Short mmCIF file of C-alpha atoms and ligand atoms in Angstrom, two decimals:
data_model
loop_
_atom_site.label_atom_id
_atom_site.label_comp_id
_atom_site.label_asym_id
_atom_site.label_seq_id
_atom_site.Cartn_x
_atom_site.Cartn_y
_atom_site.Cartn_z
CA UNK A 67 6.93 52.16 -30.87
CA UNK A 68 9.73 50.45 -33.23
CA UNK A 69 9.78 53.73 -35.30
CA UNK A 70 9.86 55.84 -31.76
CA UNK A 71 12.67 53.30 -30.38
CA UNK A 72 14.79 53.93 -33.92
CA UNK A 73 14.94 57.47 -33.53
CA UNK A 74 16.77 57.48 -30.38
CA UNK A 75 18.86 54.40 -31.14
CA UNK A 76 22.25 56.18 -31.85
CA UNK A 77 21.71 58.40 -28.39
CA UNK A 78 21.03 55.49 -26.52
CA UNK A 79 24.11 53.42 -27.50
CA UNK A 80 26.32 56.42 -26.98
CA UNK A 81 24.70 56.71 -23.64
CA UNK A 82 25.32 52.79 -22.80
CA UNK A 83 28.39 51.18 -24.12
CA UNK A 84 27.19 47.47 -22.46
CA UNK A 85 24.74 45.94 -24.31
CA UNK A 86 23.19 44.73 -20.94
CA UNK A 87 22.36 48.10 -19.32
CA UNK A 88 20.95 49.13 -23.13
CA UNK A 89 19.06 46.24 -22.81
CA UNK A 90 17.32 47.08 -19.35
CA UNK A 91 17.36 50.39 -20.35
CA UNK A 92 14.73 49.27 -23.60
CA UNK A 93 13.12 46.96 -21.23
CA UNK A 94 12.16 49.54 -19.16
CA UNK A 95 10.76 51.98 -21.72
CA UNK A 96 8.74 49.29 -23.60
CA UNK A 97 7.47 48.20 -20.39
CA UNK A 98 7.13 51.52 -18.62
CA UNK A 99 4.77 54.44 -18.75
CA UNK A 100 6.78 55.85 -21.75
CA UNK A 101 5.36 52.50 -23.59
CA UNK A 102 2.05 53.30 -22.15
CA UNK A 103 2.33 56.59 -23.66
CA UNK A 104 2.97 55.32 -26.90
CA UNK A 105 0.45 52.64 -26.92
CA UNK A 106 -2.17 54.79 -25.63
CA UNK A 107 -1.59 57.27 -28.63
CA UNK A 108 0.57 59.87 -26.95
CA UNK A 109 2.89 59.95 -28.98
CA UNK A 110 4.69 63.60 -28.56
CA UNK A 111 4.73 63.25 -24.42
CA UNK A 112 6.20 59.65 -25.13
CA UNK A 113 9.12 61.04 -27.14
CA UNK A 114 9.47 63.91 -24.08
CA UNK A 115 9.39 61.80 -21.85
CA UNK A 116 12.38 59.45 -23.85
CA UNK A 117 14.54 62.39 -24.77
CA UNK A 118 14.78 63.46 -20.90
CA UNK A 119 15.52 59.90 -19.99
CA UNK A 120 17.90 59.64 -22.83
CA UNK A 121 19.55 62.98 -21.55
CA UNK A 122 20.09 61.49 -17.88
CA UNK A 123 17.21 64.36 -16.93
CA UNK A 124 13.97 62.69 -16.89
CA UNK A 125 12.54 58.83 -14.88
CA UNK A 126 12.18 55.99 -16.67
CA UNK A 127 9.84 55.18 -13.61
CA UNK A 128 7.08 58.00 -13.24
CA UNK A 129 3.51 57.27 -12.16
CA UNK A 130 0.53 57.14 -14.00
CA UNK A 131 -3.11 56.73 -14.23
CA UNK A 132 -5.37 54.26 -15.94
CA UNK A 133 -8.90 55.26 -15.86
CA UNK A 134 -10.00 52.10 -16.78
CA UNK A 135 -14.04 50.76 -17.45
CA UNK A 136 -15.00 47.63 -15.76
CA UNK A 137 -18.14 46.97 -17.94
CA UNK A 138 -21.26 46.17 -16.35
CA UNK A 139 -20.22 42.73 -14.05
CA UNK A 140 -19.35 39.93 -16.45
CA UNK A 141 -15.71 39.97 -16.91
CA UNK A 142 -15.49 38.14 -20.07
CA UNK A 143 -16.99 41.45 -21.12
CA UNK A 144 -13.87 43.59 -20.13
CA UNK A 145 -11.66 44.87 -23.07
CA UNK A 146 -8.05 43.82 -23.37
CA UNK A 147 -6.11 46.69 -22.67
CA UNK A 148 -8.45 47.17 -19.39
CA UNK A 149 -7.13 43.65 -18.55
CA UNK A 150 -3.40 44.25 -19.29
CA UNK A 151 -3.96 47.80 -17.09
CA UNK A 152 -5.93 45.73 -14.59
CA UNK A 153 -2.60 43.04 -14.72
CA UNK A 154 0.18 45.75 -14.42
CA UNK A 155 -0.75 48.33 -11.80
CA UNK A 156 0.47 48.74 -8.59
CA UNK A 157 -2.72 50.20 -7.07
CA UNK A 158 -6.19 49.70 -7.74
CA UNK A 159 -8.34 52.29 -6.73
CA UNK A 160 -12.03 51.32 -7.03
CA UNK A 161 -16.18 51.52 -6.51
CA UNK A 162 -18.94 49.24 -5.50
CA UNK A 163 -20.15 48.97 -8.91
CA UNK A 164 -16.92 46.92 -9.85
CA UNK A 165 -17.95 43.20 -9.96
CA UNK A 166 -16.28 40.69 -7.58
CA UNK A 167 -15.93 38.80 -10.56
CA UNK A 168 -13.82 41.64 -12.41
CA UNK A 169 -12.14 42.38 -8.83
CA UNK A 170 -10.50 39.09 -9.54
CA UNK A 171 -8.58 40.35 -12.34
CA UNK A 172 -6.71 42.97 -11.19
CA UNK A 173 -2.76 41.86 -10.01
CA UNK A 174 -2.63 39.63 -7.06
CA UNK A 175 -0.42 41.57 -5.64
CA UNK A 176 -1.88 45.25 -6.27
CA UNK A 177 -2.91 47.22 -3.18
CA UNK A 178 -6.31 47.89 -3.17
CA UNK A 179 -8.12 50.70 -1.85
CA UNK A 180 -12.19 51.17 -2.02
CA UNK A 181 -13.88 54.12 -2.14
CA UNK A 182 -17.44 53.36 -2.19
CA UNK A 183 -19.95 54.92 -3.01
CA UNK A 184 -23.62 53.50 -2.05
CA UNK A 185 -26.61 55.36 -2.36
CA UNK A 186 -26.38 58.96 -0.38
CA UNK A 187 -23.33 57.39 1.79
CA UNK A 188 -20.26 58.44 0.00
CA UNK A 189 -17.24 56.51 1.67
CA UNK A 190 -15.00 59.08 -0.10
CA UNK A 191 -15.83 62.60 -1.31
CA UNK A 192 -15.17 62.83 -5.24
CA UNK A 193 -12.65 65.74 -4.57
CA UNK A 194 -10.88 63.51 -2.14
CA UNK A 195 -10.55 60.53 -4.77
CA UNK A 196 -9.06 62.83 -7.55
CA UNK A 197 -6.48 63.96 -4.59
CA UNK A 198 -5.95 60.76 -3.92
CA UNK A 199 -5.07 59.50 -7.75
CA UNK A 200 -2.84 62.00 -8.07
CA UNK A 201 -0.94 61.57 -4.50
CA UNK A 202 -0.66 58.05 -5.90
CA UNK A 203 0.40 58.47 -8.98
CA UNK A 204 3.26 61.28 -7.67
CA UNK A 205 4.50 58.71 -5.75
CA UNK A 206 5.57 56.93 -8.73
CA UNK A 207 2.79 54.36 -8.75
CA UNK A 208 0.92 52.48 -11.32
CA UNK A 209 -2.47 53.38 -10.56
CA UNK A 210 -5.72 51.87 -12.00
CA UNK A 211 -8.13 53.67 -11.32
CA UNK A 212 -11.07 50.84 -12.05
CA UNK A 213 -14.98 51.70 -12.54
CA UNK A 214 -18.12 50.04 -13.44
CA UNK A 215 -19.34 50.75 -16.67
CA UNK A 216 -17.57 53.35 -19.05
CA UNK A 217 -15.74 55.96 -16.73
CA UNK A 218 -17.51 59.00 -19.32
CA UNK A 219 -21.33 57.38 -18.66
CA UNK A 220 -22.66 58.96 -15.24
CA UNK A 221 -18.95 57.62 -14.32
CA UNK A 222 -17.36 61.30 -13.24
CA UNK A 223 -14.15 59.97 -14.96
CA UNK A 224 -14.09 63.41 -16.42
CA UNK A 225 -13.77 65.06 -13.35
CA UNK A 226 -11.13 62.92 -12.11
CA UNK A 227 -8.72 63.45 -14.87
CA UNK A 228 -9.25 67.31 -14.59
CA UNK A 229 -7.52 66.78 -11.55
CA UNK A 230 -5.07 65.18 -12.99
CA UNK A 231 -4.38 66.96 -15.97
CA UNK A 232 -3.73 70.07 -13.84
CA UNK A 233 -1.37 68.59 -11.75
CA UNK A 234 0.50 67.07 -15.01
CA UNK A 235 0.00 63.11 -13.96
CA UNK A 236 0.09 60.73 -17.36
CA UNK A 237 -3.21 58.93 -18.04
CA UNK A 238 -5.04 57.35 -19.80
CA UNK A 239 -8.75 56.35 -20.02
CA UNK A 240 -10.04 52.91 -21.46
CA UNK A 241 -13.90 52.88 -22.21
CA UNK A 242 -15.97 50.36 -21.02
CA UNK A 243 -19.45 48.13 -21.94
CA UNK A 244 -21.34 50.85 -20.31
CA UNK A 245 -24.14 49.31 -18.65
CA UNK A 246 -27.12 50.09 -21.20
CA UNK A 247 -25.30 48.03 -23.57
CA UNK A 248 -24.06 45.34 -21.54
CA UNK A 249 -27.59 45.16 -19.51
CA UNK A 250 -29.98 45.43 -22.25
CA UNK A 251 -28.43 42.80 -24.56
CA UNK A 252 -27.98 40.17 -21.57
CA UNK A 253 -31.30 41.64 -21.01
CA UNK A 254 -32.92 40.63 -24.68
CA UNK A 255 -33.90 43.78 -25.47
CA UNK A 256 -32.34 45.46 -28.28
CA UNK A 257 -32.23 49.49 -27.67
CA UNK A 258 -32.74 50.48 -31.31
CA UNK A 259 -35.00 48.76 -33.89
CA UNK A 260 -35.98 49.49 -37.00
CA UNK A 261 -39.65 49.56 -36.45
CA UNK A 262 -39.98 50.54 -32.70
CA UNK A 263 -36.91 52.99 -31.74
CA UNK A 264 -34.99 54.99 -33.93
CA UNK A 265 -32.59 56.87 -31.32
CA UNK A 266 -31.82 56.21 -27.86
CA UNK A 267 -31.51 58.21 -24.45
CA UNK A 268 -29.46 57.79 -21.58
CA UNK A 269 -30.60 59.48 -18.39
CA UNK A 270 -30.05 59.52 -14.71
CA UNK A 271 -33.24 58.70 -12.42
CA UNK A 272 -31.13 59.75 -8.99
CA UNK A 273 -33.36 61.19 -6.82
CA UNK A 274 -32.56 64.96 -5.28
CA UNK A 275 -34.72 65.59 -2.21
CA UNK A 276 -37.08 62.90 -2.55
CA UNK A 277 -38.23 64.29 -6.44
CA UNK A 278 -36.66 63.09 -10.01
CA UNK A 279 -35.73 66.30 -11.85
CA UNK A 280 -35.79 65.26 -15.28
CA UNK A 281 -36.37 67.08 -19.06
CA UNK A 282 -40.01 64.71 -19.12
CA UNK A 283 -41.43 66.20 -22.17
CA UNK A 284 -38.25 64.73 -23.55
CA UNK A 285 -38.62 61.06 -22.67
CA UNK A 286 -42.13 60.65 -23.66
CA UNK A 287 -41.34 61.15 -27.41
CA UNK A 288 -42.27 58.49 -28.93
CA UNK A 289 -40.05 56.34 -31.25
CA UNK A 290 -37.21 55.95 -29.01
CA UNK A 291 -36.07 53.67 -25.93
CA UNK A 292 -34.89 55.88 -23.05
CA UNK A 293 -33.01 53.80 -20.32
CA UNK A 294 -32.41 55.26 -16.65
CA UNK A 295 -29.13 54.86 -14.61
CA UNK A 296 -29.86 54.19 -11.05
CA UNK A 297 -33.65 54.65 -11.12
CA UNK A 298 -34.50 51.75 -8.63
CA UNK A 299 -35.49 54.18 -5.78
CA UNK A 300 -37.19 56.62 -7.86
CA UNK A 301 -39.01 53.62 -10.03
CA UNK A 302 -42.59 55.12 -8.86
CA UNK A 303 -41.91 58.48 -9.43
CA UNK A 304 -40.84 57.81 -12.59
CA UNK A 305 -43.76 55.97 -13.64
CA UNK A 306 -45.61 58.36 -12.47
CA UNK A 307 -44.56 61.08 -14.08
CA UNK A 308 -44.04 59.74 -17.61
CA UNK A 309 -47.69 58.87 -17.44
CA UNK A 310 -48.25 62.14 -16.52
CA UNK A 311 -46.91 63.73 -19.20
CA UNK A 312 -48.36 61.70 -21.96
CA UNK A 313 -46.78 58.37 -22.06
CA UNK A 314 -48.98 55.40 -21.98
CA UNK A 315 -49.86 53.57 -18.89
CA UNK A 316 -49.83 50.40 -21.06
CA UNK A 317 -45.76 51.13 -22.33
CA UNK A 318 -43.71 48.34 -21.90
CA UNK A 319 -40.83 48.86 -19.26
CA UNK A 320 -38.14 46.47 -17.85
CA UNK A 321 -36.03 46.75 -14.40
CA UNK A 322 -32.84 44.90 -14.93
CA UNK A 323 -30.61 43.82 -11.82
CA UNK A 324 -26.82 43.14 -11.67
CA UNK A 325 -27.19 43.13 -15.76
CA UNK A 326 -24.70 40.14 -17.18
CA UNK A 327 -23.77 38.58 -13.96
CA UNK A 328 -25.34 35.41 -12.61
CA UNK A 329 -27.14 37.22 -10.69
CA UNK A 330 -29.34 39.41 -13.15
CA UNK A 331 -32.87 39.30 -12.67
CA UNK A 332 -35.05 41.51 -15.18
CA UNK A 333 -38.79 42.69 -13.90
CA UNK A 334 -41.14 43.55 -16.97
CA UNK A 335 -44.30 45.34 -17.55
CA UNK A 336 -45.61 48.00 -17.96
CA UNK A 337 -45.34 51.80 -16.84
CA UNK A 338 -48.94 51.05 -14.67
CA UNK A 339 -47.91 48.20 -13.81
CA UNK A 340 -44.28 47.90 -12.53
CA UNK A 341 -43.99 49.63 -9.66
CA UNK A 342 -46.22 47.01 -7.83
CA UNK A 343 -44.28 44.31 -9.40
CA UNK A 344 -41.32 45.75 -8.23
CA UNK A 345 -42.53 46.34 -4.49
CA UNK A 346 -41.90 43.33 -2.34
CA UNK A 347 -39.53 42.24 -5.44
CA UNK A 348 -36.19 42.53 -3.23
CA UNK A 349 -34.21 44.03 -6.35
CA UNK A 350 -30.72 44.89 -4.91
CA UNK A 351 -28.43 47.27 -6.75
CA UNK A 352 -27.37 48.22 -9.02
CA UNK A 353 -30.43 47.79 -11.63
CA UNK A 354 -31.33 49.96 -15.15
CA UNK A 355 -34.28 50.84 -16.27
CA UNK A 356 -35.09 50.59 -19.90
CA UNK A 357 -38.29 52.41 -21.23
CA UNK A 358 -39.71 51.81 -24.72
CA UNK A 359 -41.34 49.26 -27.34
CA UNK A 360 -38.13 47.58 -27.38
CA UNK A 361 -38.68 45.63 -24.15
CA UNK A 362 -41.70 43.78 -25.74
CA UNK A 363 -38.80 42.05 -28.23
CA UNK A 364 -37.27 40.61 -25.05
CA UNK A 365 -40.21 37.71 -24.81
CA UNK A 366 -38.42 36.62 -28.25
CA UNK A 367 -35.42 37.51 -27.97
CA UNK A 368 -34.33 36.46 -24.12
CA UNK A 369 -31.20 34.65 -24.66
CA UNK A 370 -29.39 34.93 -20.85
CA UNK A 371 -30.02 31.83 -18.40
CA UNK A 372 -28.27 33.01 -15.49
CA UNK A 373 -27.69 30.17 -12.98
CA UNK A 374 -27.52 31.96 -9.60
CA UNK A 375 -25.82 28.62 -7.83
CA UNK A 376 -22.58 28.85 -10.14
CA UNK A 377 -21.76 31.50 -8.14
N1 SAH B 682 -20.34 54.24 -15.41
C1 SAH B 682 -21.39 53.27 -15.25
C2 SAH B 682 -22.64 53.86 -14.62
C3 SAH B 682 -22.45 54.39 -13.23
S1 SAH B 682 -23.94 54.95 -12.51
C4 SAH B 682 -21.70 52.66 -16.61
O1 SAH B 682 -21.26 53.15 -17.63
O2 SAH B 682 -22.44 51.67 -16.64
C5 SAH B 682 -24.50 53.53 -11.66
C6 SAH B 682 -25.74 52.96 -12.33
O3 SAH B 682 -25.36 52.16 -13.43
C7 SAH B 682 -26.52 52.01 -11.45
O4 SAH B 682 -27.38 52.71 -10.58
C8 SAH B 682 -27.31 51.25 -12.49
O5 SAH B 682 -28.39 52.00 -12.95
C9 SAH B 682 -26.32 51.14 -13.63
N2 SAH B 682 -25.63 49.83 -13.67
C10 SAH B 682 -24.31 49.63 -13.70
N3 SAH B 682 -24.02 48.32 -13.82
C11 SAH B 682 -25.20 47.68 -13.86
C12 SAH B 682 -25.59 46.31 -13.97
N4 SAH B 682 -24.67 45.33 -14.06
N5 SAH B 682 -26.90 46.01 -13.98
C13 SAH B 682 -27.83 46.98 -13.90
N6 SAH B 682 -27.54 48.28 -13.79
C14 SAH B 682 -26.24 48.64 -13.78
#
């Protein structure tokens, strides 16, 4: 940024004789979205977007986007540029998966607008939210755009800044503890091992008309841990059918719920056996499902006390 600010340093004290206005004028870049640029790695649109201001032909002030990932509930768990983002934005767009706890974070002052989703009743249409980012962000707004997770994992944060790449709005996207990470270690239950799983698969568990459409022959290799994004509905069927197609009844299994927060309750068994664990159970969203040897470690290896009342 120092190297970025030298280049234009001649131009910019032609431009301002008074060392005050040169002074807001710096202020303002460093501060801006043409420091965001720069610290997000964009280096050639950050020294466009200087020259023009330089030249009297481009903002100083121009919106922008922060796709930003919330991680899985515990805040302590968010990264630090998601928490300057979360500090700095004018406009906080955001989902049910964010924790309350993260929620807290973002400005005081920020406007916030939810747009849902729950299971099968989405507040917003996705196509709607990526209009929305971008009528934001042309208004010359800050805009964090804040999910649960990673925005890349079952996130659609790739669809969102399609949108706003074609419509030539500055972001930037900030990965998150996606929630197989953050859930399994809270969880005890390391996804690789050397003697039980050697790779690891992430898969969605959603159901579409009642059935889970998924590549089966593919999770019941063995030798691997395969963990299931919002599988709490479709728990039985997915039992079921991983049984059916030459798992064993006996492999171990594990239904985590709210992962990292105080609130995270973990259901193990096995593939026979948790479903009727699970009924009557009262899990509430969001949970993961992790399938594999691995879960058997988590009798060791359980590490997480949370204590619901310091809510
Ligand atoms: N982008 C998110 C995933 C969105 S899909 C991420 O990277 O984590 C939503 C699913 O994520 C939920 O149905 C659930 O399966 C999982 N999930 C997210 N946070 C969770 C948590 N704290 N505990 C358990 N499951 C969680």
């Amino acid at each position: 940024m120092a190297a970025l600010a030298g280049e234009f340093r001649d131009v910019v004290k032609q431009r301002f004789s008074n060392g005050q206005q040169r002074r807001i004028f710096w202020e303002d870049v460093f501060q801006g979205p043409i420091g965001e640029l720069m610290l997000s790695g964009q280096e050639t649109q950050a020294r466009e977007a200087l020259q023009a201001a330089t030249m009297g032909s481009g903002e100083l002030h121009f919106g922008e986007v922060y796709l930003v990932g919330g991680g899985p509930g515990d805040p302590d768990l968010l990264t630090f540029r998601a928490l300057r983002l979360m500090q700095q934005a004018d406009v906080c767009v955001y989902d049910k998966l964010v924790s309350k706890e993260v929620m807290e974070l973002v400005r005081r002052d920020a406007e916030l607008i939810y747009v849902g989703k729950s299971r099968d009743q989405h507040t917003l249409p996705q196509e709607d939210i990526n209009q929305l980012l971008v009528r934001l962000a042309k208004e010359g707004k800050r805009v964090l755009r804040l999910k649960g997770g990673d925005p890349f994992i079952f996130g659609r944060g790739g669809e969102e800044i399609e949108t706003l790449m074609e419509h030539q709005v500055p972001f930037q996207v900030v990965p998150g503890i996606t929630a197989a990470n953050g859930v399994s270690s809270y969880a005890g239950i390391p996804l690789t091992h050397r003697d039980y799983a050697q790779s690891c698969l992430f898969t969605t568990g959603h159901l579409k008309d009642g059935s889970v459409d998924l590549d089966w022959p593919a999770l019941v290799r063995t030798g691997q841990t395969v963990v299931i994004y919002m599988g709490l509905v479709g728990l039985p069927e997915i039992c079921k059918q991983l049984i059916a197609h030459g798992a064993a009844p006996e492999l171990p299994i594990a239904i985590v719920q709210q992962g990292t927060t105080q609130r995270q309750r973990v259901v193990a068994g096995t593939l026979a056996s948790l479903p009727g664990q699970v009924e009557g159970a009262g899990l509430r969203a969001p949970c993961l499902i992790i399938v594999g040897e691995v879960v058997r470690l988590r009798e060791k290896l359980a590490w997480f006390a949370p204590s619901p009342a310091a809510e």
